[in-house]
XYZ file of C-alpha atoms in Angstrom:
739
model
C 47.756 4.941 43.382
C 46.633 1.663 41.161
C 44.042 -0.473 42.176
C 42.403 -3.856 41.284
C 39.767 -6.261 42.720
C 41.104 -9.627 44.161
C 39.003 -12.224 41.293
C 38.750 -14.978 43.827
C 37.346 -12.373 47.155
C 36.503 -9.507 45.649
C 39.280 -6.905 48.161
C 40.584 -4.460 46.816
C 44.923 -4.865 46.459
C 46.608 -0.866 46.511
C 50.007 -1.978 44.865
C 52.308 0.006 47.069
C 56.262 2.174 45.832
C 57.968 1.050 43.502
C 57.467 -2.265 40.860
C 60.716 -3.953 39.081
C 60.408 -4.779 35.661
C 61.055 -8.050 34.365
C 60.341 -8.261 30.261
C 56.666 -8.526 29.980
C 55.278 -7.385 33.560
C 56.329 -5.554 36.529
C 55.916 -6.563 40.254
C 54.494 -4.651 42.936
C 54.703 -4.637 46.207
C 51.404 -4.482 47.761
C 48.884 -3.483 50.402
C 48.443 -7.589 51.841
C 51.179 -8.578 53.885
C 53.346 -11.227 52.386
C 51.241 -10.828 49.144
C 53.489 -9.222 45.518
C 50.138 -8.056 42.116
C 52.537 -9.214 39.002
C 50.535 -7.287 36.090
C 51.525 -7.889 32.387
C 52.861 -5.183 30.152
C 50.039 -6.884 27.698
C 47.623 -9.808 28.722
C 46.270 -12.278 26.562
C 43.381 -14.525 26.811
C 45.391 -17.629 26.478
C 47.551 -16.009 29.713
C 44.160 -15.791 31.311
C 43.088 -19.412 30.727
C 46.914 -20.306 32.407
C 46.585 -18.739 35.556
C 42.806 -20.139 35.765
C 44.447 -23.876 35.233
C 47.779 -23.078 38.150
C 44.945 -20.890 41.033
C 42.479 -23.782 39.601
C 45.352 -26.603 39.797
C 48.061 -25.558 42.655
C 50.587 -27.543 43.413
C 50.458 -29.579 46.991
C 53.307 -27.138 49.675
C 55.468 -30.125 49.750
C 57.666 -27.872 52.986
C 53.829 -26.788 54.467
C 55.493 -28.509 57.681
C 58.181 -26.080 58.019
C 56.883 -23.108 57.399
C 58.493 -22.790 54.880
C 56.981 -21.265 50.413
C 58.080 -24.352 48.199
C 57.552 -22.228 45.262
C 54.862 -18.916 43.786
C 52.460 -19.727 42.732
C 49.303 -17.501 41.315
C 47.038 -17.082 44.708
C 44.459 -15.271 41.617
C 43.563 -13.586 38.830
C 43.792 -9.190 39.662
C 40.992 -7.386 37.340
C 41.112 -3.437 36.935
C 37.766 -0.755 36.938
C 36.135 -2.674 33.626
C 36.551 -6.358 35.275
C 39.018 -7.478 32.531
C 42.282 -9.200 34.767
C 45.558 -7.888 34.249
C 48.006 -10.277 36.245
C 48.091 -11.949 39.332
C 48.425 -11.733 43.473
C 51.605 -14.010 44.485
C 52.936 -14.557 48.195
C 56.255 -12.719 48.225
C 59.538 -15.094 49.352
C 61.211 -12.693 51.971
C 65.116 -13.069 53.167
C 66.468 -14.973 49.962
C 68.995 -14.156 47.802
C 69.339 -15.991 44.290
C 71.191 -18.742 43.516
C 73.827 -17.814 42.328
C 75.017 -15.449 45.677
C 74.953 -19.059 46.675
C 76.887 -20.621 44.920
C 79.474 -18.474 43.469
C 82.167 -17.784 46.027
C 83.674 -14.309 44.925
C 79.377 -13.212 44.677
C 79.686 -14.867 48.532
C 82.702 -12.960 49.535
C 81.390 -9.362 48.144
C 78.255 -10.146 50.505
C 80.267 -11.565 52.685
C 77.601 -14.395 52.402
C 78.812 -17.615 55.531
C 78.661 -20.802 53.237
C 79.762 -24.022 53.429
C 80.431 -27.127 51.106
C 77.457 -29.046 53.157
C 74.935 -26.106 52.762
C 75.385 -25.689 49.070
C 74.728 -30.141 49.082
C 72.020 -29.878 51.305
C 69.972 -26.392 48.507
C 70.592 -28.668 45.991
C 68.724 -31.419 48.051
C 66.350 -29.744 48.738
C 65.421 -28.146 44.734
C 65.259 -31.784 43.868
C 62.908 -32.181 46.050
C 60.935 -29.329 45.322
C 61.023 -29.999 41.290
C 60.127 -33.416 41.778
C 56.851 -33.009 44.028
C 56.115 -30.320 41.068
C 56.573 -33.265 38.816
C 54.337 -35.029 40.321
C 51.489 -32.285 40.008
C 51.947 -32.630 36.061
C 54.603 -29.362 35.814
C 57.192 -29.256 33.735
C 58.903 -25.631 34.722
C 61.162 -25.521 31.378
C 63.148 -21.938 32.329
C 64.559 -22.961 35.553
C 67.911 -21.384 35.846
C 69.759 -19.378 38.730
C 67.245 -15.831 38.793
C 64.126 -18.255 39.271
C 65.481 -19.956 42.263
C 65.724 -18.156 45.134
C 67.955 -19.536 48.829
C 66.771 -19.045 52.477
C 69.652 -18.920 55.515
C 68.389 -22.205 56.744
C 69.355 -23.360 52.748
C 66.182 -23.809 52.061
C 64.662 -22.103 48.120
C 62.069 -20.557 46.752
C 61.520 -21.039 43.145
C 59.296 -17.535 41.626
C 58.454 -17.383 38.254
C 56.471 -19.727 37.820
C 53.578 -18.619 35.420
C 56.321 -19.608 32.974
C 55.489 -23.150 34.169
C 54.453 -25.694 31.498
C 50.735 -26.037 32.273
C 48.048 -28.835 31.635
C 44.667 -28.463 31.967
C 43.932 -31.587 33.866
C 39.919 -31.063 33.036
C 40.743 -31.320 28.694
C 44.357 -31.994 28.448
C 45.060 -28.668 26.056
C 48.604 -27.191 27.609
C 49.758 -23.904 28.067
C 53.437 -24.642 27.107
C 56.774 -22.059 28.699
C 57.718 -19.856 25.561
C 61.205 -19.106 26.851
C 64.403 -21.145 27.706
C 67.576 -19.842 28.733
C 71.014 -20.508 27.400
C 73.422 -22.801 29.057
C 70.332 -25.000 30.428
C 69.040 -25.999 27.251
C 68.737 -29.504 26.759
C 70.391 -30.780 23.894
C 67.400 -32.367 21.138
C 66.223 -28.681 22.531
C 68.317 -26.670 21.735
C 67.401 -23.534 18.533
C 63.960 -24.737 18.997
C 61.186 -23.376 19.460
C 59.236 -23.124 22.561
C 56.441 -21.444 21.442
C 55.963 -24.727 19.219
C 56.642 -27.095 21.981
C 54.625 -30.108 24.146
C 57.884 -31.024 26.354
C 57.876 -33.446 29.587
C 59.880 -33.244 32.861
C 62.244 -35.380 30.995
C 63.717 -31.752 29.263
C 63.039 -30.404 32.887
C 66.071 -33.512 34.494
C 68.676 -31.893 31.943
C 67.978 -28.446 33.710
C 68.196 -29.694 37.516
C 71.004 -31.422 36.628
C 73.036 -28.633 35.879
C 71.702 -26.845 38.456
C 73.584 -29.274 41.292
C 76.139 -29.014 39.141
C 76.811 -25.869 39.574
C 75.825 -26.249 43.162
C 78.212 -28.585 44.455
C 80.739 -26.860 41.667
C 80.905 -23.629 43.678
C 79.140 -21.794 40.072
C 81.780 -24.474 37.841
C 80.362 -25.097 34.375
C 79.820 -29.392 32.804
C 80.680 -26.963 29.516
C 83.358 -25.464 30.766
C 87.743 -26.140 30.337
C 90.131 -25.958 28.245
C 88.528 -26.823 24.841
C 91.132 -28.834 22.191
C 89.363 -28.818 19.426
C 90.404 -27.408 15.836
C 88.976 -23.349 15.870
C 87.672 -21.532 18.107
C 85.276 -22.661 21.370
C 82.122 -22.956 20.666
C 79.652 -20.961 22.158
C 78.173 -23.609 25.688
C 74.535 -24.697 23.285
C 76.418 -25.687 20.980
C 79.077 -27.987 23.462
C 75.989 -28.666 24.705
C 74.200 -29.263 20.822
C 77.069 -32.123 20.475
C 77.348 -33.599 23.223
C 80.108 -32.574 24.658
C 81.642 -32.170 28.784
C 83.978 -32.368 31.394
C 84.060 -36.532 31.750
C 81.987 -36.955 28.325
C 84.354 -39.775 26.181
C 86.422 -38.824 23.852
C 85.846 -35.083 24.759
C 87.146 -32.175 23.601
C 86.735 -30.502 27.030
C 90.474 -31.206 29.548
C 89.301 -29.200 33.774
C 92.501 -26.999 34.045
C 93.980 -26.391 36.874
C 90.938 -25.102 38.932
C 88.304 -26.749 37.968
C 86.687 -28.907 40.644
C 87.379 -33.152 40.243
C 83.763 -34.981 39.518
C 85.969 -37.636 42.561
C 85.346 -35.717 45.067
C 81.143 -36.219 45.007
C 79.979 -39.070 46.616
C 79.617 -41.930 43.814
C 75.292 -42.433 44.173
C 76.039 -37.752 42.623
C 79.175 -38.839 40.118
C 76.931 -41.376 38.906
C 73.627 -39.214 38.846
C 76.533 -36.240 37.068
C 77.085 -39.346 34.054
C 74.297 -40.901 33.158
C 72.525 -37.879 32.208
C 75.428 -36.283 30.976
C 76.890 -38.946 29.473
C 73.989 -42.141 29.091
C 71.661 -39.250 29.017
C 72.852 -37.782 25.553
C 71.648 -39.933 23.162
C 68.920 -41.115 25.211
C 66.914 -38.368 27.092
C 64.291 -41.624 29.735
C 67.656 -42.671 31.176
C 68.583 -39.191 32.780
C 68.206 -39.088 37.133
C 64.850 -38.066 37.901
C 64.434 -35.083 40.463
C 63.507 -38.218 43.045
C 67.130 -40.117 41.655
C 68.339 -37.120 42.341
C 67.750 -36.092 46.072
C 67.664 -40.215 46.690
C 71.798 -39.832 45.959
C 72.446 -36.461 47.472
C 70.937 -37.250 50.980
C 73.377 -39.869 50.326
C 76.241 -37.843 49.964
C 74.906 -35.277 52.687
C 75.382 -37.825 55.139
C 78.839 -38.659 55.066
C 79.794 -35.556 54.870
C 82.359 -34.808 57.421
C 84.024 -31.545 58.738
C 86.989 -31.337 58.351
C 89.628 -31.557 61.419
C 92.309 -28.483 60.387
C 89.868 -26.107 59.269
C 86.051 -25.203 60.611
C 84.116 -24.389 57.137
C 84.876 -27.132 55.057
C 83.252 -30.417 54.865
C 84.686 -32.974 52.730
C 82.964 -36.693 52.148
C 83.886 -40.136 54.076
C 84.084 -41.510 49.984
C 86.761 -39.296 49.049
C 88.342 -39.651 51.921
C 90.410 -36.599 52.415
C 90.086 -32.202 52.497
C 89.966 -31.286 48.950
C 89.003 -27.882 50.197
C 92.901 -27.634 51.475
C 94.448 -29.270 48.882
C 92.185 -26.634 46.678
C 93.367 -23.738 48.961
C 97.834 -25.095 48.643
C 97.308 -25.233 45.528
C 96.057 -21.973 44.682
C 95.810 -19.427 46.708
C 93.083 -18.970 47.027
C 90.075 -20.809 49.841
C 86.661 -20.364 47.909
C 84.761 -21.199 51.770
C 87.131 -19.898 53.451
C 86.998 -20.042 57.371
C 89.133 -20.044 60.888
C 91.623 -23.199 61.489
C 90.831 -24.973 64.296
C 92.678 -24.301 67.570
C 95.366 -27.514 69.175
C 93.906 -25.687 72.916
C 90.979 -24.909 74.138
C 89.505 -21.246 73.105
C 87.488 -18.733 71.747
C 88.693 -17.802 68.369
C 86.102 -15.357 66.568
C 85.480 -13.100 63.410
C 86.003 -9.834 63.102
C 84.135 -9.905 60.280
C 79.943 -10.435 60.465
C 78.810 -12.167 57.900
C 75.415 -12.666 56.728
C 74.300 -15.815 58.862
C 73.816 -18.605 55.996
C 75.756 -20.463 59.075
C 75.045 -24.088 59.644
C 72.968 -24.411 62.989
C 70.317 -23.118 59.941
C 70.826 -25.336 57.485
C 67.531 -27.188 57.235
C 67.270 -31.164 55.148
C 63.681 -30.440 53.364
C 62.609 -33.718 52.487
C 59.553 -32.656 53.167
C 56.893 -35.528 55.010
C 55.783 -37.500 52.276
C 59.390 -37.659 50.287
C 60.162 -41.226 49.029
C 63.315 -42.267 50.548
C 62.940 -46.261 49.474
C 60.643 -48.256 47.746
C 61.866 -51.930 48.783
C 61.814 -53.981 45.784
C 62.239 -57.568 46.665
C 59.352 -60.194 47.406
C 57.226 -62.193 45.469
C 53.589 -61.239 46.914
C 51.409 -59.366 49.176
C 53.679 -57.517 52.081
C 51.672 -57.714 55.084
C 54.323 -56.612 58.196
C 56.945 -54.376 58.638
C 58.671 -53.606 61.383
C 61.860 -51.448 62.865
C 65.341 -52.771 64.788
C 65.789 -51.201 67.770
C 68.548 -49.119 66.041
C 67.062 -48.105 63.106
C 69.528 -49.923 61.178
C 67.435 -52.654 59.491
C 63.870 -53.206 58.341
C 61.622 -56.567 58.927
C 58.770 -57.589 56.350
C 57.009 -60.699 56.374
C 55.448 -61.240 53.027
C 52.625 -63.109 51.213
C 55.359 -65.903 49.936
C 55.951 -67.791 52.869
C 59.235 -65.114 53.002
C 61.012 -62.734 55.487
C 63.596 -59.840 54.282
C 65.891 -57.758 56.512
C 66.422 -54.234 54.700
C 68.854 -52.375 55.821
C 67.220 -49.039 56.419
C 70.174 -45.923 54.561
C 70.421 -47.576 51.640
C 67.802 -49.972 50.299
C 69.884 -52.896 50.093
C 68.185 -56.877 51.536
C 70.703 -58.250 54.052
C 68.813 -61.575 54.112
C 66.096 -63.301 53.403
C 64.690 -66.021 56.057
C 63.340 -69.216 54.877
C 60.866 -71.924 56.950
C 57.382 -70.952 57.139
C 54.928 -73.155 54.814
C 52.971 -70.432 55.125
C 52.320 -66.757 54.551
C 53.954 -64.770 57.375
C 51.706 -62.581 59.044
C 53.451 -60.151 61.882
C 57.466 -59.838 62.626
C 58.550 -57.349 65.196
C 62.526 -57.197 67.116
C 62.745 -58.227 70.150
C 63.551 -54.597 72.137
C 68.046 -56.134 72.374
C 67.347 -55.880 68.567
C 69.273 -59.510 68.666
C 65.509 -61.617 67.976
C 63.072 -61.309 65.636
C 59.520 -62.947 66.291
C 57.697 -64.061 62.405
C 53.736 -65.496 62.742
C 52.276 -67.209 60.286
C 49.601 -68.480 58.781
C 51.173 -71.753 58.648
C 50.063 -71.410 62.825
C 53.743 -71.042 64.150
C 55.758 -68.852 66.333
C 59.873 -68.724 64.874
C 61.687 -66.629 66.554
C 65.329 -66.280 64.528
C 68.904 -65.075 65.622
C 69.222 -61.752 63.694
C 72.694 -61.664 63.063
C 73.038 -64.774 61.709
C 69.228 -65.846 60.396
C 70.295 -68.554 62.039
C 65.886 -70.053 63.450
C 65.927 -70.190 67.537
C 63.149 -72.264 68.404
C 59.418 -72.925 66.446
C 56.336 -73.015 68.767
C 53.460 -75.518 67.228
C 51.144 -71.766 68.463
C 47.886 -72.309 67.424
C 45.282 -74.405 65.870
C 44.530 -71.653 62.953
C 47.217 -68.773 61.925
C 48.829 -66.129 63.955
C 47.650 -63.182 62.819
C 50.496 -61.030 64.997
C 52.400 -61.026 67.582
C 54.190 -58.698 69.743
C 57.343 -58.431 72.282
C 56.987 -56.824 76.169
C 58.878 -54.092 77.141
C 61.575 -56.592 78.467
C 62.188 -59.088 75.818
C 60.804 -61.632 78.045
C 57.367 -63.133 76.884
C 56.261 -62.568 73.229
C 52.323 -62.360 72.504
C 50.351 -63.858 69.331
C 47.147 -63.717 68.074
C 45.247 -65.656 66.229
C 42.877 -67.007 63.805
C 41.370 -69.414 66.791
C 39.819 -66.540 68.647
C 42.752 -66.113 71.580
C 45.891 -64.618 72.373
C 48.524 -66.743 73.877
C 52.083 -65.460 76.061
C 55.298 -67.369 75.340
C 57.574 -67.302 77.341
C 61.378 -66.368 75.383
C 63.376 -67.688 75.972
C 61.913 -72.157 76.227
C 59.634 -71.394 74.190
C 57.126 -71.822 77.112
C 53.105 -71.333 76.811
C 52.827 -68.956 79.609
C 48.877 -68.626 79.229
C 45.930 -68.046 76.923
C 43.542 -65.173 76.766
C 40.580 -65.679 74.836
C 38.420 -63.748 72.567
C 34.873 -65.035 70.450
C 36.076 -64.006 66.581
C 39.325 -63.593 65.418
C 42.360 -61.502 66.634
C 44.341 -59.732 64.659
C 46.519 -56.727 66.393
C 48.282 -57.521 69.113
C 50.684 -54.713 71.773
C 52.396 -54.808 74.661
C 52.079 -51.762 77.167
C 55.234 -49.375 77.167
C 55.953 -51.230 81.383
C 55.098 -53.496 79.705
C 51.089 -55.142 82.584
C 48.721 -54.667 79.906
C 48.192 -56.065 76.650
C 45.751 -55.091 74.655
C 44.722 -56.575 71.117
C 41.790 -56.379 68.530
C 39.601 -58.684 67.326
C 37.100 -59.284 64.852
C 34.314 -59.441 67.264
C 34.366 -55.965 67.550
C 35.948 -54.952 70.738
C 39.498 -54.578 72.091
C 39.769 -56.287 75.274
C 42.688 -54.653 77.324
C 44.369 -57.903 79.851
C 46.363 -57.843 83.154
C 50.284 -58.852 82.028
C 50.318 -60.173 85.109
C 47.422 -61.560 86.140
C 45.205 -62.651 82.811
C 42.301 -60.711 83.953
C 40.766 -59.102 81.821
C 40.674 -55.448 82.539
C 38.395 -53.194 80.368
C 36.595 -54.064 76.667
C 36.368 -51.246 74.795
C 33.085 -51.658 71.676
C 33.741 -50.538 67.666
C 31.305 -50.806 65.348
C 33.257 -53.942 63.532
C 35.563 -55.895 63.572
C 38.804 -53.460 65.010
C 42.336 -54.534 62.575
C 45.286 -52.936 64.084
C 46.394 -51.804 68.126
C 49.014 -49.330 69.187
C 49.858 -47.917 72.699
C 50.872 -44.770 72.355
C 54.664 -44.616 74.429
C 53.507 -42.799 77.737
C 51.283 -45.682 77.223
C 48.851 -43.028 78.460
C 46.916 -42.856 75.532
C 45.473 -46.544 73.276
C 44.965 -45.892 68.642
C 42.655 -48.706 67.013
C 41.494 -48.580 63.112
C 38.652 -50.511 62.330
C 36.626 -52.051 58.662
C 34.571 -49.082 59.718
C 37.021 -46.779 57.552
C 37.665 -45.076 61.383
C 40.463 -44.654 64.038
C 39.556 -44.161 68.178
C 42.225 -42.991 70.971
C 40.772 -44.074 73.759
C 42.499 -43.182 77.556
C 44.420 -46.604 78.607
C 43.134 -45.349 82.102
C 39.534 -44.975 81.967
C 38.320 -46.479 79.054
C 36.837 -42.902 77.800
C 36.748 -42.277 73.813
C 39.336 -39.359 72.791
C 38.832 -39.035 69.584
C 36.200 -40.954 66.421
C 38.438 -40.227 63.385
C 37.264 -40.710 60.249
C 40.402 -41.859 59.021
C 39.788 -42.682 55.285
C 37.588 -43.647 52.211
C 38.439 -47.501 53.021
C 38.993 -50.137 56.243
C 41.816 -49.734 58.654
C 44.791 -50.932 58.377
C 47.319 -50.201 60.319
C 48.279 -47.905 63.146
C 51.243 -46.446 65.073
C 52.503 -43.939 66.795
C 55.554 -41.614 65.927
C 58.401 -42.320 69.775
C 57.029 -38.376 71.062
C 53.519 -39.458 70.916
C 52.749 -37.057 68.502
C 52.002 -39.017 65.262
C 49.457 -40.988 64.598
C 49.931 -43.459 61.303
C 46.723 -44.845 59.056
C 47.281 -47.389 56.802
C 44.574 -48.553 53.989
C 43.570 -48.512 50.557
C 46.686 -47.239 48.889
C 46.936 -44.643 51.382
C 49.382 -42.998 55.119
C 47.432 -40.051 56.524
C 49.612 -38.566 59.451
C 47.778 -37.301 62.524
C 47.788 -35.212 64.994
C 47.302 -36.903 67.772
C 46.513 -33.664 70.082
C 44.197 -32.426 67.733
C 42.847 -36.266 65.757
C 43.390 -33.659 63.175
C 44.974 -34.437 59.783
C 48.945 -33.849 58.152
C 49.505 -35.784 55.283
C 48.911 -38.155 53.340
C 51.384 -40.496 51.553
C 50.799 -42.079 48.213
C 52.244 -43.580 46.415
C 51.295 -47.829 46.299
C 48.637 -48.719 44.296
C 47.201 -51.173 46.344
C 46.630 -52.265 49.972
C 48.524 -50.362 52.475
C 48.940 -53.553 54.795
C 51.494 -51.841 57.687
C 52.749 -48.802 58.614
C 56.177 -48.599 61.336
C 57.827 -45.547 62.638
C 61.821 -45.399 63.057
C 62.959 -45.254 66.489
C 64.759 -42.062 66.111
C 61.033 -41.160 64.148
C 62.766 -39.186 61.739
C 61.495 -42.179 59.245
C 58.357 -43.672 58.463
C 59.006 -47.443 56.512
C 54.858 -48.996 54.579
C 54.567 -52.684 53.184
C 51.642 -52.952 51.045
C 49.515 -55.860 48.869
C 51.489 -54.150 45.633
C 54.815 -56.523 46.699
C 57.077 -53.431 47.787
C 58.019 -51.848 50.928
C 57.936 -47.356 51.027
C 60.569 -45.541 53.212
C 59.074 -42.419 53.927
C 60.714 -38.804 55.207
C 58.734 -37.748 57.901
C 61.002 -34.859 59.972
C 63.115 -33.106 58.215
C 67.392 -33.223 59.049
C 68.532 -30.457 61.183
C 72.355 -29.696 61.136
C 73.254 -33.434 62.394
C 70.158 -35.644 61.623
C 68.827 -34.316 64.155
C 64.579 -34.652 64.431
C 62.423 -31.366 64.170
C 59.247 -32.274 64.528
C 56.555 -33.030 62.555
C 54.386 -29.579 63.591
C 50.179 -28.571 61.701
C 49.970 -25.638 60.843
C 47.309 -23.256 59.675
C 48.178 -24.245 55.930
C 47.989 -28.075 56.169
C 45.460 -29.010 58.737
C 42.533 -28.784 56.910
C 39.376 -26.445 55.780
C 37.134 -26.745 55.303
C 36.277 -26.046 51.590
C 38.938 -27.235 51.172
C 41.025 -30.025 48.605
C 39.512 -33.686 48.145
C 36.096 -35.569 49.818
C 38.439 -38.213 51.226
C 42.092 -35.885 51.992
C 39.556 -34.454 54.593
C 39.018 -36.068 58.025
C 35.518 -35.797 59.644
C 36.416 -35.449 63.726
C 33.979 -36.866 65.674
C 33.626 -37.059 69.751
C 31.642 -37.704 72.649
C 29.014 -35.558 72.438
C 29.486 -33.542 75.649
C 33.407 -32.988 74.967
C 32.711 -29.428 72.920
C 35.402 -28.924 70.543
C 36.167 -25.312 71.090
C 38.479 -25.608 74.317
C 41.185 -27.367 75.458
C 39.846 -27.967 78.834
C 36.195 -29.370 78.094
C 35.331 -32.076 80.599
C 35.812 -36.375 78.744
C 33.185 -37.669 78.504
C 32.707 -40.207 81.796
C 33.008 -44.251 80.940
C 29.502 -46.267 81.024
C 28.856 -49.420 81.029
C 28.073 -50.132 76.963
C 31.617 -48.071 76.932
C 34.212 -49.423 78.904
C 33.126 -53.016 80.342
C 30.756 -54.312 78.083
C 32.177 -57.841 77.110
C 30.101 -56.996 73.739
C 27.589 -59.600 73.295
C 29.514 -61.484 70.461
C 29.422 -64.720 71.352
C 26.558 -64.700 68.546
C 28.306 -63.005 65.888
C 29.124 -64.928 62.724
C 32.549 -66.298 62.151
C 34.723 -63.827 60.338
C 34.636 -65.573 56.702
C 31.394 -65.695 56.041
C 31.503 -61.827 56.974
C 34.781 -61.481 54.124
C 34.860 -60.078 51.169
C 35.616 -61.796 47.088
C 38.822 -58.540 48.056
C 39.216 -58.918 51.795
C 39.899 -62.958 50.419
C 41.826 -61.152 48.463
C 43.618 -59.650 50.762
C 44.430 -62.664 52.629
C 41.765 -62.050 55.620
């Protein structure tokens, strides 16, 4: 029995059973459940240093929300009795098959794996999303090959042998190279090179990734295999790659054969990625699609797959228009996705064999929280507001360039630009039926637009100062507007007539209707939130903040109100009692926008460069979305809760993947897990939320009694009449932002 010491914890690690032997090491089961030990035949100081850097700088796990291990990353160094490092501890990937078992039809058949083309598409998409996360963390995989990728029955991949990655020490810049490469996956510019002497980049990984995706989508066929029509014997694959040859190269010396699966059957965007990689990327490797480009293309491809009307295991792309697999089976007499003919009458058809359940009912698209679907560019200045249409197909954005743009959410294409305001557009909102868009501007007007035609329906000379926020009532009959003239106004949508005016003592930055339409919430620079009775205009209560309130939002059940403030804090309030439920030290800068997910379980908040997702029940951080380069002014959930839109002062809108797509795009709710709930001494200061609650509320129980509201908490009118104008407090940064 061999025992080593875990360097990070001091615990004893016992090796169990018989090892699996690789070229440079042995891999053992251990007494620590869920972990393996990799023990090197010969350890070197360089390898120890590389492992230490990897352990200290682990990439963010993109799929913690799925309780999935995306890469078997070194957990801790292992030391022998002399204190010498002999290897490392890593997580064990269980119940998964090698990638070749998934895409190779013969191996699938031998293993009785039930895999269809949709499963392969989803696996490809998931591999690309994991590699994108690794590249974002500045690692280069180097040796991407099927043996290093395992796949489980949900189409979720895991990358192993991560200690072969190329690693750069972020502290001193030292690079620890990937010394190995696998034939048939080496980009042309690296063939016959000594990898131990080469600093690789993610551009080299792009080539390898494209080969892997090709093998997945074309059932193990290689892009470099076919009938050789050149002089002499067929060259080795590496020589074909060196010459820039493949099946669809211009004037290629390789031709398709009868069993070759044609490129045209995959989605046009996927075709484009292959052509860019192997044609354009041959002379200019920078043109090869990134992992993120593949994610976008493959997501479109997955969404366009449809099931065959004849065979239940045949999926094909709508863009191709017919079932290629049925045609191929008829032509060649072999079905690589065997299934059962669909019965003409209602009947039960059972399989006589018992294939392993790599089935369609388990497939998960792991495009993780944080995966960007689109970056929308087209505005020439700061994006101040974003809003989804009720059907989730259209996104509206308001901008400092005085325009409103409508975008197709699925494709990212711009539908139209609405022009007519003479000032910055601070706020946009769709009517509940999706037919009307309201916009509020610094030109002091509200405009109502016909969404279908883009025509203006009404222009309302609404306020004596800038419009900061507009919101429709749930029945669509009333519009609320908040302004820098210190008032809220309610408007009849049909006629444009003013119904009533509600006063604040300072600028009103945000207004929101409760889901039942009976209550209106407003956030103001007078450091308060006010709740109003919509029918009577009476003030129900005032909720105090310690600084200006930039954003308010009701939960879908109407029981909770969220507010974001200048003091970097989010507060969650009980709407009925006015009691503060949670106070979250949310960001390192002001909280510009808050929004609830449609199921009410998740809250999104925006600040300088980042967006955070919070578990509403526990007030714990789930995830941080990074990608904007300036203030994020607005966030909005899609109606199905699967994506989030964000508008920023960097002139872009980003569409983010939030929930995983299971089967037919049903939502998998975001749930915090132990691995992504912040732990006491875990990560960087700005990603570690500090959660506070009223003093008598216990953090250790879920049944603790809330604080009873006091006069100062609930009904205080906040002596804000004496507060100076916000103009006197605006910093140079805030003035630049248009506040």
